[in-house]
Amino acid sequence: MITQMALDPFRGKKEEGKLAQQIASIEFQKDPLVDAVLQEYAIYIEKCKNFPGSPRERHEAIRYHLETSNLTLLTPAQITNAAYLISQLEANLKHYAGFFISRTIQQSYKAGYNEFTLILNDEPIRFLTSYLQGQPEKKIAITIHGNVRDRVGHYSQYIDVTICGDAGHFLGDYSKDSLFHLHGSAPGFVGSDSQSSIFKVKGSSGDLIASGAKNSKFYLHGYVLSFDWQNPPTNCALFFENKEAYERTGMYLFEKQNNRERKMLEHIKVIFVDTGGRA
């Protein structure tokens, strides 16, 4: 359980210091296992600085490093604590935090735990819940309180993520057989290249929804700003509970006279769901 954690532990400090010293300065309910994971995170960040190559090459190197590392096993409650503390760090110290937190979740899930909760503050984190592998009959369930950055659920399969906040670009990109519940909005590329996943977005879904997606479904309340004509979806559907948003999207697709818009209708269905005024 989180108790008496400093909300802004480093604000006002001019010197950055070393990550291990900053972690030690945060007040939290003492847990030796959480402390061990935070020390592992300090080592991990130092290693990340030394991975060469392009961003994609570094990501692959980091992912391989984590998959071949045995981090300290945490329960869901301990992961909540550790992730919260990591989210308080300065931006330059949590650039690859999403990969690390995701790895702690995967290990905990493999040990039989589930129902994870992440409580985040300050600047959002990228790649949360990425590269996770659940099971068809037992998806990895994660609730995130706070805003997140790009690529939540990146390359994950059989996960069920609820985000109580806004998301960045590429929500659930390359995901398979997963569920994403976004209570806020996203700027674009929701469900990009996903397969057989479901996305429920309460706010705006932004630009280029379902780009390259296959067999995915999108339940929307807000407007769809644009589609990706160069990388259209395959056998996907948009379900609208907001009639105005449905009509505006329909006008955009159905009333255009050039072949580009007509071609999109071969790949995606636009459906209005009449809830009878129910929220």
mmCIF file of C-alpha atoms in Angstrom:
data_model
loop_
_atom_site.group_PDB
_atom_site.id
_atom_site.type_symbol
_atom_site.label_atom_id
_atom_site.label_comp_id
_atom_site.label_asym_id
_atom_site.label_seq_id
_atom_site.Cartn_x
_atom_site.Cartn_y
_atom_site.Cartn_z
ATOM 1 C CA MET A 1 0.000 0.000 0.000
ATOM 2 C CA ILE A 2 1.181 3.483 -0.834
ATOM 3 C CA THR A 3 1.674 5.590 2.282
ATOM 4 C CA GLN A 4 3.092 9.070 2.708
ATOM 5 C CA MET A 5 4.901 9.148 -0.597
ATOM 6 C CA ALA A 6 6.334 12.467 -1.670
ATOM 7 C CA LEU A 7 4.315 13.661 -4.672
ATOM 8 C CA ASP A 8 7.203 15.690 -6.087
ATOM 9 C CA PRO A 9 10.313 14.239 -4.442
ATOM 10 C CA PHE A 10 12.828 15.983 -6.686
ATOM 11 C CA ARG A 11 11.152 19.285 -7.504
ATOM 12 C CA GLY A 12 13.284 22.257 -6.592
ATOM 13 C CA LYS A 13 16.577 20.341 -6.592
ATOM 14 C CA LYS A 14 19.112 21.826 -8.956
ATOM 15 C CA GLU A 15 21.468 18.901 -8.976
ATOM 16 C CA GLU A 16 20.283 15.591 -10.422
ATOM 17 C CA GLY A 17 22.518 13.290 -8.425
ATOM 18 C CA LYS A 18 22.547 9.601 -9.072
ATOM 19 C CA LEU A 19 19.382 7.606 -9.517
ATOM 20 C CA ALA A 20 20.089 5.330 -6.553
ATOM 21 C CA GLN A 21 20.447 8.362 -4.262
ATOM 22 C CA GLN A 22 17.198 9.844 -5.543
ATOM 23 C CA ILE A 23 15.314 6.603 -4.973
ATOM 24 C CA ALA A 24 16.675 6.438 -1.438
ATOM 25 C CA SER A 25 15.377 9.961 -0.767
ATOM 26 C CA ILE A 26 11.736 9.022 -1.419
ATOM 27 C CA GLU A 27 9.632 8.261 1.626
ATOM 28 C CA PHE A 28 7.468 5.169 1.314
ATOM 29 C CA GLN A 29 6.351 2.187 3.311
ATOM 30 C CA LYS A 30 9.525 0.154 3.586
ATOM 31 C CA ASP A 31 9.427 -3.100 1.681
ATOM 32 C CA PRO A 32 12.694 -4.929 1.028
ATOM 33 C CA LEU A 33 11.399 -6.479 -2.195
ATOM 34 C CA VAL A 34 10.226 -3.146 -3.597
ATOM 35 C CA ASP A 35 13.550 -1.648 -2.579
ATOM 36 C CA ALA A 36 15.382 -4.458 -4.399
ATOM 37 C CA VAL A 37 13.417 -3.792 -7.599
ATOM 38 C CA LEU A 38 14.155 -0.073 -7.395
ATOM 39 C CA GLN A 39 17.850 -0.853 -7.145
ATOM 40 C CA GLU A 40 17.488 -3.162 -10.144
ATOM 41 C CA TYR A 41 15.831 -0.282 -11.971
ATOM 42 C CA ALA A 42 18.821 1.951 -11.191
ATOM 43 C CA ILE A 43 21.151 -0.633 -12.746
ATOM 44 C CA TYR A 44 18.781 -1.085 -15.694
ATOM 45 C CA ILE A 45 18.749 2.650 -16.491
ATOM 46 C CA GLU A 46 22.554 2.733 -16.496
ATOM 47 C CA LYS A 47 22.619 -0.193 -18.930
ATOM 48 C CA CYS A 48 20.060 1.486 -21.207
ATOM 49 C CA LYS A 49 22.388 4.439 -21.655
ATOM 50 C CA ASN A 50 25.012 2.183 -23.213
ATOM 51 C CA PHE A 51 22.879 0.348 -25.779
ATOM 52 C CA PRO A 52 23.995 1.538 -29.253
ATOM 53 C CA GLY A 53 22.093 1.892 -32.494
ATOM 54 C CA SER A 54 18.847 3.437 -33.686
ATOM 55 C CA PRO A 55 15.854 3.806 -31.329
ATOM 56 C CA ARG A 56 14.377 0.583 -32.715
ATOM 57 C CA GLU A 57 17.661 -1.266 -32.213
ATOM 58 C CA ARG A 58 17.937 0.055 -28.660
ATOM 59 C CA HIS A 59 14.369 -1.017 -27.919
ATOM 60 C CA GLU A 60 15.116 -4.530 -29.135
ATOM 61 C CA ALA A 61 18.304 -4.662 -27.069
ATOM 62 C CA ILE A 62 16.452 -3.426 -23.976
ATOM 63 C CA ARG A 63 13.644 -5.923 -24.493
ATOM 64 C CA TYR A 64 16.101 -8.795 -24.859
ATOM 65 C CA HIS A 65 17.975 -7.625 -21.774
ATOM 66 C CA LEU A 66 14.781 -7.600 -19.705
ATOM 67 C CA GLU A 67 13.517 -10.926 -21.023
ATOM 68 C CA THR A 68 16.781 -12.566 -20.023
ATOM 69 C CA SER A 69 16.898 -10.876 -16.610
ATOM 70 C CA ASN A 70 15.324 -12.260 -13.468
ATOM 71 C CA LEU A 71 13.942 -9.287 -11.608
ATOM 72 C CA THR A 72 12.793 -9.597 -8.023
ATOM 73 C CA LEU A 73 9.295 -11.101 -7.999
ATOM 74 C CA LEU A 74 6.616 -8.688 -6.764
ATOM 75 C CA THR A 75 2.951 -9.048 -5.913
ATOM 76 C CA PRO A 76 0.445 -6.717 -7.636
ATOM 77 C CA ALA A 77 0.392 -4.439 -4.564
ATOM 78 C CA GLN A 78 4.182 -4.233 -4.554
ATOM 79 C CA ILE A 79 4.184 -3.430 -8.278
ATOM 80 C CA THR A 80 1.751 -0.584 -7.565
ATOM 81 C CA ASN A 81 4.253 0.801 -5.059
ATOM 82 C CA ALA A 82 7.306 0.359 -7.281
ATOM 83 C CA ALA A 83 5.640 1.814 -10.384
ATOM 84 C CA TYR A 84 4.383 4.822 -8.432
ATOM 85 C CA LEU A 85 7.868 5.560 -7.137
ATOM 86 C CA ILE A 86 9.393 5.203 -10.579
ATOM 87 C CA SER A 87 6.770 7.553 -12.013
ATOM 88 C CA GLN A 88 7.994 10.267 -9.618
ATOM 89 C CA LEU A 89 11.490 10.304 -11.069
ATOM 90 C CA GLU A 90 12.759 13.034 -13.337
ATOM 91 C CA ALA A 91 11.862 12.595 -17.003
ATOM 92 C CA ASN A 92 15.375 11.640 -18.100
ATOM 93 C CA LEU A 93 15.400 8.785 -15.564
ATOM 94 C CA LYS A 94 12.216 7.110 -16.758
ATOM 95 C CA HIS A 95 12.650 7.157 -20.520
ATOM 96 C CA TYR A 96 12.554 3.342 -20.611
ATOM 97 C CA ALA A 97 10.455 2.836 -17.478
ATOM 98 C CA GLY A 98 7.511 1.380 -19.406
ATOM 99 C CA PHE A 99 9.511 -1.646 -20.520
ATOM 100 C CA PHE A 100 10.750 -2.275 -16.979
ATOM 101 C CA ILE A 101 7.350 -1.966 -15.298
ATOM 102 C CA SER A 102 5.833 -4.224 -17.955
ATOM 103 C CA ARG A 103 8.458 -6.850 -17.207
ATOM 104 C CA THR A 104 7.617 -6.830 -13.487
ATOM 105 C CA ILE A 105 3.960 -7.395 -14.417
ATOM 106 C CA GLN A 106 4.797 -10.285 -16.733
ATOM 107 C CA GLN A 107 6.882 -12.038 -14.078
ATOM 108 C CA SER A 108 4.180 -11.565 -11.451
ATOM 109 C CA TYR A 109 1.509 -12.877 -13.823
ATOM 110 C CA LYS A 110 3.575 -15.964 -14.623
ATOM 111 C CA ALA A 111 3.827 -16.610 -10.878
ATOM 112 C CA GLY A 112 0.015 -16.731 -10.668
ATOM 113 C CA TYR A 113 -0.862 -13.115 -9.831
ATOM 114 C CA ASN A 114 -3.250 -10.876 -11.751
ATOM 115 C CA GLU A 115 -5.366 -7.706 -11.387
ATOM 116 C CA PHE A 116 -2.606 -5.092 -11.456
ATOM 117 C CA THR A 117 -3.031 -1.403 -10.660
ATOM 118 C CA LEU A 118 -0.657 1.376 -11.692
ATOM 119 C CA ILE A 119 -0.957 4.830 -10.111
ATOM 120 C CA LEU A 120 1.094 7.389 -12.004
ATOM 121 C CA ASN A 121 1.998 11.028 -11.494
ATOM 122 C CA ASP A 122 3.972 13.718 -13.274
ATOM 123 C CA GLU A 123 4.986 13.173 -16.891
ATOM 124 C CA PRO A 124 3.342 10.169 -18.579
ATOM 125 C CA ILE A 125 5.374 7.047 -19.339
ATOM 126 C CA ARG A 126 5.713 5.355 -22.743
ATOM 127 C CA PHE A 127 5.415 1.649 -23.538
ATOM 128 C CA LEU A 128 3.484 0.667 -20.413
ATOM 129 C CA THR A 129 2.018 -2.862 -20.581
ATOM 130 C CA SER A 130 4.120 -3.547 -23.669
ATOM 131 C CA TYR A 131 5.226 -7.006 -24.847
ATOM 132 C CA LEU A 132 2.951 -8.730 -22.341
ATOM 133 C CA GLN A 133 1.699 -12.254 -22.995
ATOM 134 C CA GLY A 134 -1.442 -13.391 -21.248
ATOM 135 C CA GLN A 135 -3.690 -16.389 -21.887
ATOM 136 C CA PRO A 136 -7.004 -16.578 -23.769
ATOM 137 C CA GLU A 137 -8.928 -17.729 -20.704
ATOM 138 C CA LYS A 138 -7.066 -15.425 -18.311
ATOM 139 C CA LYS A 139 -6.097 -12.084 -19.764
ATOM 140 C CA ILE A 140 -3.619 -9.922 -17.868
ATOM 141 C CA ALA A 141 -5.842 -7.285 -16.227
ATOM 142 C CA ILE A 142 -4.286 -3.863 -15.615
ATOM 143 C CA THR A 143 -5.883 -0.609 -14.441
ATOM 144 C CA ILE A 144 -3.871 2.576 -14.913
ATOM 145 C CA HIS A 145 -4.745 5.732 -12.964
ATOM 146 C CA GLY A 146 -3.221 8.750 -14.659
ATOM 147 C CA ASN A 147 -2.234 9.818 -18.152
ATOM 148 C CA VAL A 148 0.029 7.650 -20.278
ATOM 149 C CA ARG A 149 2.217 8.319 -23.280
ATOM 150 C CA ASP A 150 2.620 6.470 -26.554
ATOM 151 C CA ARG A 151 2.289 2.773 -27.297
ATOM 152 C CA VAL A 152 0.454 1.370 -24.304
ATOM 153 C CA GLY A 153 -0.036 -2.346 -24.960
ATOM 154 C CA HIS A 154 2.560 -2.355 -27.746
ATOM 155 C CA TYR A 155 2.949 -5.900 -29.154
ATOM 156 C CA SER A 156 0.961 -7.441 -26.290
ATOM 157 C CA GLN A 157 -1.481 -10.333 -26.504
ATOM 158 C CA TYR A 158 -4.369 -11.313 -24.245
ATOM 159 C CA ILE A 159 -4.350 -8.243 -22.012
ATOM 160 C CA ASP A 160 -7.232 -6.168 -20.643
ATOM 161 C CA VAL A 161 -6.169 -2.578 -19.920
ATOM 162 C CA THR A 162 -8.263 0.212 -18.419
ATOM 163 C CA ILE A 163 -6.782 3.728 -18.571
ATOM 164 C CA CYS A 164 -8.355 6.291 -16.245
ATOM 165 C CA GLY A 165 -6.865 9.253 -18.063
ATOM 166 C CA ASP A 166 -5.627 10.230 -21.526
ATOM 167 C CA ALA A 167 -3.337 8.207 -23.774
ATOM 168 C CA GLY A 168 -0.651 9.086 -26.297
ATOM 169 C CA HIS A 169 -0.345 7.923 -29.890
ATOM 170 C CA PHE A 170 -0.519 4.278 -30.982
ATOM 171 C CA LEU A 171 -2.710 2.923 -28.180
ATOM 172 C CA GLY A 172 -2.617 -0.860 -28.470
ATOM 173 C CA ASP A 173 -0.509 -0.883 -31.619
ATOM 174 C CA TYR A 174 0.374 -4.370 -32.840
ATOM 175 C CA SER A 175 -1.693 -5.859 -30.007
ATOM 176 C CA LYS A 176 -3.566 -9.132 -30.496
ATOM 177 C CA ASP A 177 -6.720 -10.462 -28.855
ATOM 178 C CA SER A 178 -6.723 -7.679 -26.260
ATOM 179 C CA LEU A 179 -9.097 -5.121 -24.746
ATOM 180 C CA PHE A 180 -8.408 -1.438 -24.174
ATOM 181 C CA HIS A 181 -10.756 0.828 -22.207
ATOM 182 C CA LEU A 182 -9.732 4.488 -22.496
ATOM 183 C CA HIS A 183 -11.709 6.861 -20.262
ATOM 184 C CA GLY A 184 -10.030 9.913 -21.802
ATOM 185 C CA SER A 185 -8.835 10.821 -25.289
ATOM 186 C CA ALA A 186 -5.969 9.926 -27.609
ATOM 187 C CA PRO A 187 -4.373 12.102 -30.316
ATOM 188 C CA GLY A 188 -4.220 9.412 -32.978
ATOM 189 C CA PHE A 189 -3.385 5.969 -34.337
ATOM 190 C CA VAL A 190 -5.652 4.122 -31.872
ATOM 191 C CA GLY A 191 -5.434 0.397 -32.591
ATOM 192 C CA SER A 192 -2.800 0.786 -35.293
ATOM 193 C CA ASP A 193 -1.852 -2.624 -36.766
ATOM 194 C CA SER A 194 -3.822 -4.419 -34.050
ATOM 195 C CA GLN A 195 -5.378 -7.824 -34.657
ATOM 196 C CA SER A 196 -8.672 -9.027 -33.203
ATOM 197 C CA SER A 197 -8.548 -6.456 -30.401
ATOM 198 C CA ILE A 198 -11.304 -4.271 -28.944
ATOM 199 C CA PHE A 199 -10.950 -0.562 -28.186
ATOM 200 C CA LYS A 200 -13.460 1.455 -26.159
ATOM 201 C CA VAL A 201 -12.730 5.191 -26.172
ATOM 202 C CA LYS A 202 -14.836 7.660 -24.168
ATOM 203 C CA GLY A 203 -13.153 10.789 -25.520
ATOM 204 C CA SER A 204 -11.743 11.648 -28.921
ATOM 205 C CA SER A 205 -9.856 8.942 -30.799
ATOM 206 C CA GLY A 206 -7.957 11.523 -32.847
ATOM 207 C CA ASP A 207 -6.490 10.959 -36.284
ATOM 208 C CA LEU A 208 -5.879 7.834 -38.341
ATOM 209 C CA ILE A 209 -7.852 5.325 -36.291
ATOM 210 C CA ALA A 210 -7.420 1.606 -37.018
ATOM 211 C CA SER A 211 -4.491 2.174 -39.367
ATOM 212 C CA GLY A 212 -3.492 -1.249 -40.660
ATOM 213 C CA ALA A 213 -5.715 -3.038 -38.123
ATOM 214 C CA LYS A 214 -7.229 -6.436 -38.841
ATOM 215 C CA ASN A 215 -10.470 -7.808 -37.391
ATOM 216 C CA SER A 216 -10.521 -5.242 -34.574
ATOM 217 C CA LYS A 217 -13.545 -3.417 -33.171
ATOM 218 C CA PHE A 218 -13.745 0.171 -31.965
ATOM 219 C CA TYR A 219 -16.488 1.480 -29.661
ATOM 220 C CA LEU A 220 -16.401 5.257 -29.821
ATOM 221 C CA HIS A 221 -18.107 8.281 -28.283
ATOM 222 C CA GLY A 222 -16.088 11.035 -29.928
ATOM 223 C CA TYR A 223 -15.335 11.997 -33.503
ATOM 224 C CA VAL A 224 -13.012 10.224 -35.882
ATOM 225 C CA LEU A 225 -10.841 12.947 -37.368
ATOM 226 C CA SER A 226 -9.298 11.033 -40.270
ATOM 227 C CA PHE A 227 -8.374 7.648 -41.708
ATOM 228 C CA ASP A 228 -5.118 6.260 -43.035
ATOM 229 C CA TRP A 229 -5.746 5.832 -46.738
ATOM 230 C CA GLN A 230 -2.317 4.370 -47.421
ATOM 231 C CA ASN A 231 -2.616 1.698 -44.719
ATOM 232 C CA PRO A 232 -6.352 0.929 -44.434
ATOM 233 C CA PRO A 233 -7.838 -1.519 -41.926
ATOM 234 C CA THR A 234 -9.124 -4.947 -42.880
ATOM 235 C CA ASN A 235 -12.491 -6.236 -41.682
ATOM 236 C CA CYS A 236 -12.805 -3.731 -38.832
ATOM 237 C CA ALA A 237 -15.853 -1.943 -37.428
ATOM 238 C CA LEU A 238 -16.528 1.380 -35.703
ATOM 239 C CA PHE A 239 -19.468 1.389 -33.279
ATOM 240 C CA PHE A 240 -20.808 4.818 -32.279
ATOM 241 C CA GLU A 241 -23.096 5.581 -29.338
ATOM 242 C CA ASN A 242 -22.888 9.281 -30.148
ATOM 243 C CA LYS A 243 -25.236 9.877 -33.078
ATOM 244 C CA GLU A 244 -23.650 13.173 -34.097
ATOM 245 C CA ALA A 245 -20.217 11.575 -34.223
ATOM 246 C CA TYR A 246 -21.658 8.674 -36.198
ATOM 247 C CA GLU A 247 -23.326 10.976 -38.709
ATOM 248 C CA ARG A 248 -20.245 13.130 -39.152
ATOM 249 C CA THR A 249 -18.081 10.061 -39.730
ATOM 250 C CA GLY A 250 -20.695 8.639 -42.110
ATOM 251 C CA MET A 251 -20.884 11.868 -44.089
ATOM 252 C CA TYR A 252 -17.109 11.910 -44.319
ATOM 253 C CA LEU A 253 -17.013 8.398 -45.763
ATOM 254 C CA PHE A 254 -20.296 8.016 -47.615
ATOM 255 C CA GLU A 255 -20.744 11.424 -49.241
ATOM 256 C CA LYS A 256 -17.260 11.867 -50.625
ATOM 257 C CA GLN A 257 -17.222 11.260 -54.345
ATOM 258 C CA ASN A 258 -13.644 10.212 -54.993
ATOM 259 C CA ASN A 259 -12.434 6.630 -54.990
ATOM 260 C CA ARG A 260 -10.350 6.984 -51.845
ATOM 261 C CA GLU A 261 -13.336 7.285 -49.505
ATOM 262 C CA ARG A 262 -15.313 4.626 -51.365
ATOM 263 C CA LYS A 263 -12.331 2.288 -51.090
ATOM 264 C CA MET A 264 -12.252 2.733 -47.299
ATOM 265 C CA LEU A 265 -15.780 1.325 -47.026
ATOM 266 C CA GLU A 266 -14.487 -1.967 -48.345
ATOM 267 C CA HIS A 267 -12.335 -2.255 -45.209
ATOM 268 C CA ILE A 268 -14.349 -0.775 -42.347
ATOM 269 C CA LYS A 269 -17.959 -0.724 -41.177
ATOM 270 C CA VAL A 270 -19.495 2.300 -39.461
ATOM 271 C CA ILE A 271 -22.366 1.363 -37.137
ATOM 272 C CA PHE A 272 -24.615 3.390 -34.856
ATOM 273 C CA VAL A 273 -25.553 1.705 -31.552
ATOM 274 C CA ASP A 274 -28.801 3.113 -30.182
ATOM 275 C CA THR A 275 -28.584 2.890 -26.401
ATOM 276 C CA GLY A 276 -31.946 4.542 -25.869
ATOM 277 C CA GLY A 277 -30.356 7.469 -24.074
ATOM 278 C CA ARG A 278 -28.447 5.297 -21.638
ATOM 279 C CA ALA A 279 -24.852 6.378 -20.901
#
